[in-house]
Structures are given as C-alpha cells and as structure tokens.
Short mmCIF file of C-alpha atoms in Angstrom, two decimals:
data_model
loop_
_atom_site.label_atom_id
_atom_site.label_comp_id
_atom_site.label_asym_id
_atom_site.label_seq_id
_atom_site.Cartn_x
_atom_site.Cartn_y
_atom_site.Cartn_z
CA UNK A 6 85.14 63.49 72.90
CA UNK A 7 86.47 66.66 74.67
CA UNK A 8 85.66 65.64 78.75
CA UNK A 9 86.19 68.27 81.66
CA UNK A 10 87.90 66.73 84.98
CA UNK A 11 86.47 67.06 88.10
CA UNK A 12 87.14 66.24 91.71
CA UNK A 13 84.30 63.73 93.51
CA UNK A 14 85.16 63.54 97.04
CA UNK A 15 84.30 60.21 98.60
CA UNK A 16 83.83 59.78 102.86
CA UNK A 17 84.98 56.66 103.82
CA UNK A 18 83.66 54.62 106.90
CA UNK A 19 86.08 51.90 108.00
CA UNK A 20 85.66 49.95 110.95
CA UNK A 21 88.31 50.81 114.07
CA UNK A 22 90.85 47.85 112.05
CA UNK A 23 90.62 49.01 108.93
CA UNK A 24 91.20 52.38 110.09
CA UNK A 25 94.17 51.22 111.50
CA UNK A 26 95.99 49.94 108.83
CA UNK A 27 95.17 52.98 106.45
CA UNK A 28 96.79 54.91 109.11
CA UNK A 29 99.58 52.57 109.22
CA UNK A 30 99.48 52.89 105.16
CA UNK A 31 99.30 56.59 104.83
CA UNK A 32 102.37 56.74 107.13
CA UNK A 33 104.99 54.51 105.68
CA UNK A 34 104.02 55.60 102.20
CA UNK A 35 104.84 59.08 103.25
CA UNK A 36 108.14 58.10 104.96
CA UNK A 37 109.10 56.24 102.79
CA UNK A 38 108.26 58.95 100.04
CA UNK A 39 110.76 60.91 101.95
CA UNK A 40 113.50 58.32 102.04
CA UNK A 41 113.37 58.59 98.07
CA UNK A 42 113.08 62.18 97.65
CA UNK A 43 116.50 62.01 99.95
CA UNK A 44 117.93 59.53 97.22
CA UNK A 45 116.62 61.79 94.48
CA UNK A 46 118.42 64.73 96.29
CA UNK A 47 121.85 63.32 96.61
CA UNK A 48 121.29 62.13 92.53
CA UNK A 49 120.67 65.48 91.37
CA UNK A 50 117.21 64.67 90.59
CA UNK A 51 117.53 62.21 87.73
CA UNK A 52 114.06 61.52 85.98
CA UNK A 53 111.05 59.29 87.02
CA UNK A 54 113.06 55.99 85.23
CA UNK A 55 116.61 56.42 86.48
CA UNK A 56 114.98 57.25 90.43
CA UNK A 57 113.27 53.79 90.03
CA UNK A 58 116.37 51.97 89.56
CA UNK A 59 118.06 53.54 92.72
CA UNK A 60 114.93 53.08 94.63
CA UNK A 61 112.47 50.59 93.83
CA UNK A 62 113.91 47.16 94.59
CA UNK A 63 114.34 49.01 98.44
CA UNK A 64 110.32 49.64 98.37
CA UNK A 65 109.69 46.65 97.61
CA UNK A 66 111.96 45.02 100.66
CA UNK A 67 110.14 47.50 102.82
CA UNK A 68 106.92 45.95 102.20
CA UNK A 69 105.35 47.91 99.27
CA UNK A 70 103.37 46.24 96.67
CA UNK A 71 104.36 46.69 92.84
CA UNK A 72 101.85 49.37 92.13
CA UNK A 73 102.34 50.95 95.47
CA UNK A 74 106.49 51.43 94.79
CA UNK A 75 105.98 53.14 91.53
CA UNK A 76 102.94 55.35 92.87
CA UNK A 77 105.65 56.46 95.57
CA UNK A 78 108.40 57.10 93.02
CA UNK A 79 106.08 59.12 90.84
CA UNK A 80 104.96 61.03 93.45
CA UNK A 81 108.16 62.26 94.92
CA UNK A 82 109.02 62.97 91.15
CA UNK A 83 106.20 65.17 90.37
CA UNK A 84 106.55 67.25 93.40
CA UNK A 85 110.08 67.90 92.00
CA UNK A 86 108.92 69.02 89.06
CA UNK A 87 106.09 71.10 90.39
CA UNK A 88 108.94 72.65 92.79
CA UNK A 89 111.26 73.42 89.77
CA UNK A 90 108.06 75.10 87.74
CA UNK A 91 107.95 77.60 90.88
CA UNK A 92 111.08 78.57 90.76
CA UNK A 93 110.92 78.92 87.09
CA UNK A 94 107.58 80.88 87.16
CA UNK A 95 109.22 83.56 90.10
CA UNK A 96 106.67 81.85 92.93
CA UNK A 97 109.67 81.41 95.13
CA UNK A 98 111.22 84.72 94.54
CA UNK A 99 114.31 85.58 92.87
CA UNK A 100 117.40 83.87 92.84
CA UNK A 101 119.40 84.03 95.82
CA UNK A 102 116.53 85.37 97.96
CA UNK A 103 116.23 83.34 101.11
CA UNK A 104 113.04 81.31 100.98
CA UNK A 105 114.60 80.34 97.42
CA UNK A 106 117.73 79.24 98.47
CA UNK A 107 115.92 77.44 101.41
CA UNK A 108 113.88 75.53 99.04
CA UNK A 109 116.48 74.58 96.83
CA UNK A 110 119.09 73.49 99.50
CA UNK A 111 117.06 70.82 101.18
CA UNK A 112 115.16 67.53 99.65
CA UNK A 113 111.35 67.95 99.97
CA UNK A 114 109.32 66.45 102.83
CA UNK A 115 105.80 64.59 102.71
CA UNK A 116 103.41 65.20 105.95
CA UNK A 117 102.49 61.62 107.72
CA UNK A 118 98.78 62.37 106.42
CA UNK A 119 99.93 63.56 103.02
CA UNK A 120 97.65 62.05 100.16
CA UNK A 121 98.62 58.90 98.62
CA UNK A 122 97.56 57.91 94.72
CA UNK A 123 95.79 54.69 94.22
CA UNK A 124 94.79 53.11 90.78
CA UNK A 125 92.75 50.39 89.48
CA UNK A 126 94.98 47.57 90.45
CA UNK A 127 95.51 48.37 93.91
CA UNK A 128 91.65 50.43 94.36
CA UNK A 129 88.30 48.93 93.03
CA UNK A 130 84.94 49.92 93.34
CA UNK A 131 81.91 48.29 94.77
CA UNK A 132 78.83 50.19 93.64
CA UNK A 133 76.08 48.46 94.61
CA UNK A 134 77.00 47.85 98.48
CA UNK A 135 78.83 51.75 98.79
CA UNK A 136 81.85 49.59 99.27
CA UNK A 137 85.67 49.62 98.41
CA UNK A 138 88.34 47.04 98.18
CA UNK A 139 92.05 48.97 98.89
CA UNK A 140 95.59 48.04 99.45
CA UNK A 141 96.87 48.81 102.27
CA UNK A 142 100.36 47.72 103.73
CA UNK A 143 98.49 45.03 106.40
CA UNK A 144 96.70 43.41 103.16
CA UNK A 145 93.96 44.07 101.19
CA UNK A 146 91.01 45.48 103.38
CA UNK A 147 87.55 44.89 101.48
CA UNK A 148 84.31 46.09 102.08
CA UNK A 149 85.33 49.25 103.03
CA UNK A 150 81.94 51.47 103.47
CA UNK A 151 81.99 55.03 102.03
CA UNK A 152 79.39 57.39 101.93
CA UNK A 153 78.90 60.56 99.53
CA UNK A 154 75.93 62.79 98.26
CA UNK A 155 73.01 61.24 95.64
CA UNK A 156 74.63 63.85 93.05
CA UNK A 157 78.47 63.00 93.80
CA UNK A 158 77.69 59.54 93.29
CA UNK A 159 75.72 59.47 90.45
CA UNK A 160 78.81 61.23 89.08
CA UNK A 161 81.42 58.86 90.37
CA UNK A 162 79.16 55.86 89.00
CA UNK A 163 78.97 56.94 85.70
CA UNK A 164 82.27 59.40 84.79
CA UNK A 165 84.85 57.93 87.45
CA UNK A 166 88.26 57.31 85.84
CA UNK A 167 91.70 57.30 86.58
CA UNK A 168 93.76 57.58 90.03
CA UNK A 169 92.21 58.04 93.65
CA UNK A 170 93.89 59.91 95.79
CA UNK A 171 93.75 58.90 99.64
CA UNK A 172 93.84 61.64 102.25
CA UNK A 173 93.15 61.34 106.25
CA UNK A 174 91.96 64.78 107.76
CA UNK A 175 91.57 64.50 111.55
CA UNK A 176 91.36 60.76 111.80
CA UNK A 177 88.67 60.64 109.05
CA UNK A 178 89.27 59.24 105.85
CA UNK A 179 88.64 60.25 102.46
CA UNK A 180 89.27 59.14 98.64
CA UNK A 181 89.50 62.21 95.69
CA UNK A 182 87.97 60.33 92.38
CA UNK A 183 88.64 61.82 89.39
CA UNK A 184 85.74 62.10 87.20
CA UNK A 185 86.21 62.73 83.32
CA UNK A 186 82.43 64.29 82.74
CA UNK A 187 81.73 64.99 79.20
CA UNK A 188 81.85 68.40 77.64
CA UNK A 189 78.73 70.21 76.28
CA UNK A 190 78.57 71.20 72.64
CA UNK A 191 78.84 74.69 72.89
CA UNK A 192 76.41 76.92 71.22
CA UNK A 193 76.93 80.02 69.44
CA UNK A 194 76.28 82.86 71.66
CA UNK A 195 74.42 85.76 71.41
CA UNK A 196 76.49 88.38 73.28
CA UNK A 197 78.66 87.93 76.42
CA UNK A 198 78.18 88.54 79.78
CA UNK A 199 81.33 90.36 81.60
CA UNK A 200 82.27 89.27 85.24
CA UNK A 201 84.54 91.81 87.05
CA UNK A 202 86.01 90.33 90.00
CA UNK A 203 87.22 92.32 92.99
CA UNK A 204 87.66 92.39 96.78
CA UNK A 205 84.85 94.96 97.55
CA UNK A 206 82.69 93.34 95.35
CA UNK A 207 83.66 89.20 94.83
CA UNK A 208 81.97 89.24 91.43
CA UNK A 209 79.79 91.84 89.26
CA UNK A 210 78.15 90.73 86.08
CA UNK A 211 77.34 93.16 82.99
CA UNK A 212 73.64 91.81 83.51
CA UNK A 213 73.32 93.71 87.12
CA UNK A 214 74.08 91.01 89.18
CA UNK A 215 76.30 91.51 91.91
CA UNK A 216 78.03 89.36 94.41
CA UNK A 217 78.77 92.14 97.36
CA UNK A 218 82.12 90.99 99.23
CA UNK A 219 81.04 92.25 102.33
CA UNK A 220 79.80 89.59 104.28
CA UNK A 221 82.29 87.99 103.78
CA UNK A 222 85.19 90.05 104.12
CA UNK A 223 83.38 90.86 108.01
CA UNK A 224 83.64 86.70 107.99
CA UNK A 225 87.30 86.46 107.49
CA UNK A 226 88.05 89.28 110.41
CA UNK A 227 86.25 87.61 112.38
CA UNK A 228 87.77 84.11 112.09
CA UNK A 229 91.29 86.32 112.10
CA UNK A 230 90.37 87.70 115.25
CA UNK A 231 89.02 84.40 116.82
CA UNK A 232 92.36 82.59 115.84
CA UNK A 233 94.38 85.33 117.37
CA UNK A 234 92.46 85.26 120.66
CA UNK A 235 92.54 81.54 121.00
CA UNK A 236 96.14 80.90 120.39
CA UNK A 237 97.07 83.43 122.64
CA UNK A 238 95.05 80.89 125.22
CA UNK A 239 97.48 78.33 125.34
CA UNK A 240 95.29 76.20 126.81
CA UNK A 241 94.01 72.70 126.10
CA UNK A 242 90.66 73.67 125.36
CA UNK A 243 91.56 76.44 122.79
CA UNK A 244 93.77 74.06 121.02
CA UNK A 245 90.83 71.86 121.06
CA UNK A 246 88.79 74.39 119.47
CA UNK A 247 91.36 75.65 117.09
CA UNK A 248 91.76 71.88 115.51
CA UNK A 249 87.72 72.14 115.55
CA UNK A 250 87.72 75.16 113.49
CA UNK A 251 90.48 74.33 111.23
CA UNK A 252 89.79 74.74 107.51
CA UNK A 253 86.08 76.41 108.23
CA UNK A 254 86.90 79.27 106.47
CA UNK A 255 88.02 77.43 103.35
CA UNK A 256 84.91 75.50 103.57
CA UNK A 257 82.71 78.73 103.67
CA UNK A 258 84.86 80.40 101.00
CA UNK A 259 84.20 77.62 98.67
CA UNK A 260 80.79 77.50 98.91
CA UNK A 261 80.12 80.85 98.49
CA UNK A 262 82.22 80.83 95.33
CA UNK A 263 79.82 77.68 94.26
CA UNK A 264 77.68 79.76 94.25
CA UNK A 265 78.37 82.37 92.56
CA UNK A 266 79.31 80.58 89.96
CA UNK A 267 76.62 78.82 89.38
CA UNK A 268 74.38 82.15 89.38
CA UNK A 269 76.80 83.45 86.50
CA UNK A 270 76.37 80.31 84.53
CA UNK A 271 72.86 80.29 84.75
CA UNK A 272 72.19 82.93 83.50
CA UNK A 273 74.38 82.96 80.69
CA UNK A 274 73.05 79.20 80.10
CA UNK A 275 69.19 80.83 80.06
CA UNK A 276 69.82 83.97 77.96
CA UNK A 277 72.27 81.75 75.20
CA UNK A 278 75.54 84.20 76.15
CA UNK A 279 78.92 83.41 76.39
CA UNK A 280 80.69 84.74 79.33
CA UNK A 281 83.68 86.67 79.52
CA UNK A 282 86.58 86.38 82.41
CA UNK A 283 89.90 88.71 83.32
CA UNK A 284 93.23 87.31 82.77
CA UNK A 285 94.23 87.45 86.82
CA UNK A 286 97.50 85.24 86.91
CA UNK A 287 100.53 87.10 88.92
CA UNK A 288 98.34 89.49 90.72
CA UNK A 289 99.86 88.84 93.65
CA UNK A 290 103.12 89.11 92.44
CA UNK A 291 102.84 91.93 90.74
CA UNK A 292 100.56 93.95 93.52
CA UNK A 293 102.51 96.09 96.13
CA UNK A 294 99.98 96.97 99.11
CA UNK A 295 100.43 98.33 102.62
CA UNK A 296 100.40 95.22 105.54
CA UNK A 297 96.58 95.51 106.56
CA UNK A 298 95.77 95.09 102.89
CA UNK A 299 97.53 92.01 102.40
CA UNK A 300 95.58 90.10 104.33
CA UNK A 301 92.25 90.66 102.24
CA UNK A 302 94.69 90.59 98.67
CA UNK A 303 96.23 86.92 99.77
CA UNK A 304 92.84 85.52 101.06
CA UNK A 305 91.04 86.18 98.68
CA UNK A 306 89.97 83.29 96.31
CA UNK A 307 89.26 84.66 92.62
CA UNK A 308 91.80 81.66 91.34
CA UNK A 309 88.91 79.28 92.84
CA UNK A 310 85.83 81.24 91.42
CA UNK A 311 87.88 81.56 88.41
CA UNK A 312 88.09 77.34 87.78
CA UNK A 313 84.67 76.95 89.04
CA UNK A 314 83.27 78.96 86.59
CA UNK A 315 85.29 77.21 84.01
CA UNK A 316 84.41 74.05 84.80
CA UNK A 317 80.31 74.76 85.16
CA UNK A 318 80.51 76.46 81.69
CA UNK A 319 81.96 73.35 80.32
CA UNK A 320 79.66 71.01 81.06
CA UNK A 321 76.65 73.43 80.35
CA UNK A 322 78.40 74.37 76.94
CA UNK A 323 78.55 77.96 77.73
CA UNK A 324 81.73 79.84 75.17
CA UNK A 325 84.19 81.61 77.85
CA UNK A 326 86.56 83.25 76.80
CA UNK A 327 89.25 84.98 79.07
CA UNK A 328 90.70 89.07 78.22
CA UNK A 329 92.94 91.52 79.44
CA UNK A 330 91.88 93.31 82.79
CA UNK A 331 94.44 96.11 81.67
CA UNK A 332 92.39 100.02 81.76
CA UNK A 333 89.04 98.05 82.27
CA UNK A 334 88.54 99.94 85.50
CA UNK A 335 89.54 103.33 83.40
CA UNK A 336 87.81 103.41 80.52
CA UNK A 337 84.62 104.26 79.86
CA UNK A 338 81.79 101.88 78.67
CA UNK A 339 79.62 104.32 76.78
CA UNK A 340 82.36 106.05 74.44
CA UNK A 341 85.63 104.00 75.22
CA UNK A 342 86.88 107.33 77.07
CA UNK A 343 90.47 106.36 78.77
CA UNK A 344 91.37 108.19 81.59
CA UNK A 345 92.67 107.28 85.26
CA UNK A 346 90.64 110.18 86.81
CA UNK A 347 87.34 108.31 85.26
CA UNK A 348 87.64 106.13 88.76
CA UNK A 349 87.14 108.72 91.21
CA UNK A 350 87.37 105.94 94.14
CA UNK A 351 86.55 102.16 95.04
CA UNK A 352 82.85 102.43 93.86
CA UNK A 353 81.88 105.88 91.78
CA UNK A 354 83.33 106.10 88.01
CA UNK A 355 82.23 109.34 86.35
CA UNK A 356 83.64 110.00 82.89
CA UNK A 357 85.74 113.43 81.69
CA UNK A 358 84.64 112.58 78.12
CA UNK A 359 80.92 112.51 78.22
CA UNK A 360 80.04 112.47 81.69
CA UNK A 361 78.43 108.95 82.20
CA UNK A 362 78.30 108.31 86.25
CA UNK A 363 78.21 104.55 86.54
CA UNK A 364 79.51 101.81 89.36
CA UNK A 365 82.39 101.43 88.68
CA UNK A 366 82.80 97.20 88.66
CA UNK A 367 79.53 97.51 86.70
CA UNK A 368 81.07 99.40 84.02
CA UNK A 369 84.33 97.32 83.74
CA UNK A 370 82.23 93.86 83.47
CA UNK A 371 80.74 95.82 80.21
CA UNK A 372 84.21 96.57 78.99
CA UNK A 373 85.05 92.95 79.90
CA UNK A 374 82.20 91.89 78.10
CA UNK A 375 83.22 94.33 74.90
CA UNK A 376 86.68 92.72 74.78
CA UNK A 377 85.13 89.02 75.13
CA UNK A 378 82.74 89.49 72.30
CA UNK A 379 85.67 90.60 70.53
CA UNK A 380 87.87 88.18 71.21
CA UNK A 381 85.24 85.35 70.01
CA UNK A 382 84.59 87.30 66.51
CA UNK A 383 88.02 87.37 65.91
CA UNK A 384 88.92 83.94 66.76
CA UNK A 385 86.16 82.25 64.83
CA UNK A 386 85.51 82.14 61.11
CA UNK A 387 84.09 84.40 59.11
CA UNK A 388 80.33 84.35 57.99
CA UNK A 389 80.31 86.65 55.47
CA UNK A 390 79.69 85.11 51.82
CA UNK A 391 83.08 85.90 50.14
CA UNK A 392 83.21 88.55 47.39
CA UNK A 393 82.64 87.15 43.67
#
C-alpha cells in the first residue's frame, strides 16, 4: 500500500510544571546536541554508529534516557548530512565563496527551542482523554492535554505513525505527528489541466481559473514596510509587537496556497483530469534580477503550493505529472508557434505565426497541459491491439 506523509500539528496544554520541565527538556537536548555536533566536528564527521561510541555513554551521564541519547545523536547526524547535500547541490555557493567557507569551518549549532524527535517509547498517545504521556528530563509527565481541530484529529487517530517532533514557539508548545494517509487509486484521466505558476499571477489553470497575486503581493509590502518602521522604534513596545507579528505572513501565505490548491484539485477531481505542474527547482539560483525584484522572487512560495498540490492529488487519486517550463511562456498554444516576441510583456501574448492574442499565463498552462498529456501517453502502456 503506497501511503502519502503528512504533517498533523498537535497544540499542547500543559499545566505551569509541566511546562517547565519541557522547557528544561527542549534546552539540554539542544545543548547537548551541540556538545556532539562539536565532537562530530573535531572527528571529521564519522557516521551515525562511530559518533555514538564517542558520545553516547556521556548522554547518558548527563541525564538522557536511552531513546533520548540516540534521538540526539541522529539528529546532529542528519543535519550533517543535510548540510553536506547543500553544498553538493550549489545552495551554499561555490567553493571558496564566503558563506561556504563559513559554513564549512565551524560545527553546526541547535537554537534552545529547536525541535526535538520523540518516538513510541519515550511518546504515547492517549486518545480518548486528548492526553499525552512524554519524557522529559524531570521524568515522565502524563496527562499532558493537547488540543487540535475535529479533522486533524480524526487524522492523527487513525493514520498517526512514526516520530513526533517537539517544538516550543513563544512559550507554547507543540508536537508535529507524522501521519502515513493512504494513497488513492488513481484513475485514468481524461485530459490534463495545466497550472502556470508566477508572481503576477500565483497560479493560472488551463480551465480559466486564476489565482491573481495581487493581494497578496500589496500584503507582503505592507508587512515589509511595517517591520521596517517598527524596528527602527527601538522601543519596548515595538519589540513587543514585532514578536506579536512574527511568522504572520507565513501563516497567511500558507493558507492562501491551501487554498489554491485545493481549488486546482477539485476540479481536476470533478472533471476526471490529471493535472500537470512545471519543473521549478533552481529558480532561484539560476534567476539574476535587479534588488527590488528580489524581494517578491525569494518570498514567494511556489515550492509550498507546489507540495500541497502534490500531496491533495494523492490522496484524491488525481495523475500529476510534472514538465519542463522551458519556451512555455513563448510558444504558442494554437499552432506551437516559437518565438520570444510572442510575449509582448507580463500579461499580453500575441502570436507572429497566426495571430492568436491570448493571456499570456493562460496560454502557457495549455502548453503545460500539452506537455503533461504527453508525458502520461508516453509513460504508460500502449492500448492499441498489436498488429497480427
């Protein structure tokens, strides 16, 4: 059975003691997770079994449990690993640059709050009375309330499985369940619908549905220009309000991006199509753009939509397939005309061929939707009775 991985995020309610000694928990995990990324450092990074014999009989005289000392190890482990796929992949720049070199020349740090993973043998859940029963460093706290929405935990009751992940965001706790939800069968579709994402425009779909960017885009300035004006403040009170305000944006992005993708996969879902996605990865890298445009490029969130959209068509069993964006923009929908003068600017595409005046994201979701339905007749096998 093919399952699709998502993210439940739990609130938890402890009383003023229990809070306490998560706190306490969070904190020595983290410096201790420091103390062994140190030993890693000096030991040239030696792999998850070798660390454990420099550092786990030390975690354990610290006052870590079993579980607890090889949840620290691990971690400090895997954000080696994810640092040395960075470096590989260019994220850090070349070699030699400077925020390379800085990154390379130091052991990595973990942030007091930074999230800790919990399993089964040091996490269990208590369904029925919306409790939990964690380790903590103080002793096992139990009857820990949490709280969550109907739908998350109707989710977490029935698909939770695996590691927890425990994460304190301005004194309030929270635990990130994974969730292994079942795939849909998919269907067979009939057509594809082509999303074009953008900046102007967050998301335009070859059905005429259009996501305008605008709204939000006047959002983002204005949170830009708020941040700017109260850090420039320097007063208690503006701090106050900046810690208030912290991750707001994020929180509105996201939902929009919901959203949208649940419109897209709706609609596909209803009408029996698959849907069809651009290949995005390294845009940033690869995109050169003047200061004031950087701000809009790096902000904006088409990674995010991108997985949500996956993950909805999953577990609706919509196909998706994913295409090159390359010429999409510049070619024409109606005769497959390739020109760079066919976009005449941000919205208007006119074609030198035969003359076609469209939008232009509106005609590159229909090339993107071309180039999915494509891709899914060539990957699949053939129907056609064979030849006698």
């Amino acid at each position: 059975m093919i399952v699709v991985k998502i993210v439940t995020q739990v609130k938890l309610m402890p009383e003023p003691e229990q809070a306490a000694a998560l706190s306490a928990t969070l904190r020595t995990v983290n410096d201790l997770a420091c103390w062994v990324s140190e030993v890693a450092f000096a030991h040239g990074v030696p792999r998850e079994y070798e660390l454990r014999k420099h550092t786990y009989a030390e975690l354990k005289a610290r006052g870590l449990g079993a579980q607890a000392a090889q949840h620290t190890i691990k971690k400090v482990r895997d954000a080696y690993t994810t640092l040395k796929a960075n470096i590989r992949s260019g994220n850090l720049g070349k070699g030699g640059s400077k925020r390379r070199r800085k990154a390379e020349s130091k052991p990595i740090m973990f942030r007091p709050d930074a999230a800790q993973p919990y399993d089964d043998r040091c996490l269990s859940w208590q369904y029925d009375q919306r409790t939990v029963s964690i380790w903590t460093t103080e002793g096992r706290l139990k009857g820990v309330r949490f709280v969550c929405s109907a739908d998350a935990f109707k989710v977490l009751q029935a698909y939770r499985k695996g590691e927890c992940d425990l994460i304190e965001r301005d004194g309030v706790f929270y635990l990130m369940a994974t969730c292994e939800v079942p795939e849909a069968e998919p269907y067979e579709p009939d057509g594809f619908i082509g999303v074009d994402l953008g900046i102007g425009n967050i998301a335009t779909a070859s059905t005429g549905y259009q996501a305008a960017g605008r709204a939000l885009n006047r959002y983002r300035k204005w949170q830009l220009a708020l941040r700017a004006k109260l850090q420039k403040k320097h007063t208690k009170s503006a701090k106050r309000r900046l810690k208030e305000r912290s991750r707001r944006e994020a929180r509105h992005v996201k939902n929009t991006n919901h959203i949208i993708a649940k419109t897209i996969v709706t609609e596909a879902e209803r009408t029996s199509a698959g849907i069809s996605l651009e290949e995005l990865r390294g845009i940033r890298q690869r995109v050169r753009l003047r200061k004031p445009q950087r701000v809009a490029l790096h902000s904006w969130a088409f990674a995010q939509l991108t997985d949500f959209i996956v993950y909805k068509a999953k577990r609706a069993g919509v196909p998706l397939v994913f295409v090159d964006p390359r010429y999409t923009s510049q070619t024409c929908a109606q005769c497959g005309h390739l020109d760079k003068r066919n976009r005449v600017d941000q919205q208007l595409f006119i074609c030198r061929e035969c003359g076609v005046v469209a939008h232009a994201d509106r005609n590159a979701s229909h090339n993107i939707a071309t180039r999915g339905e494509n891709v899914w007749n060539a990957g699949r096998e053939s129907r056609v009775p064979a030849t006698p």
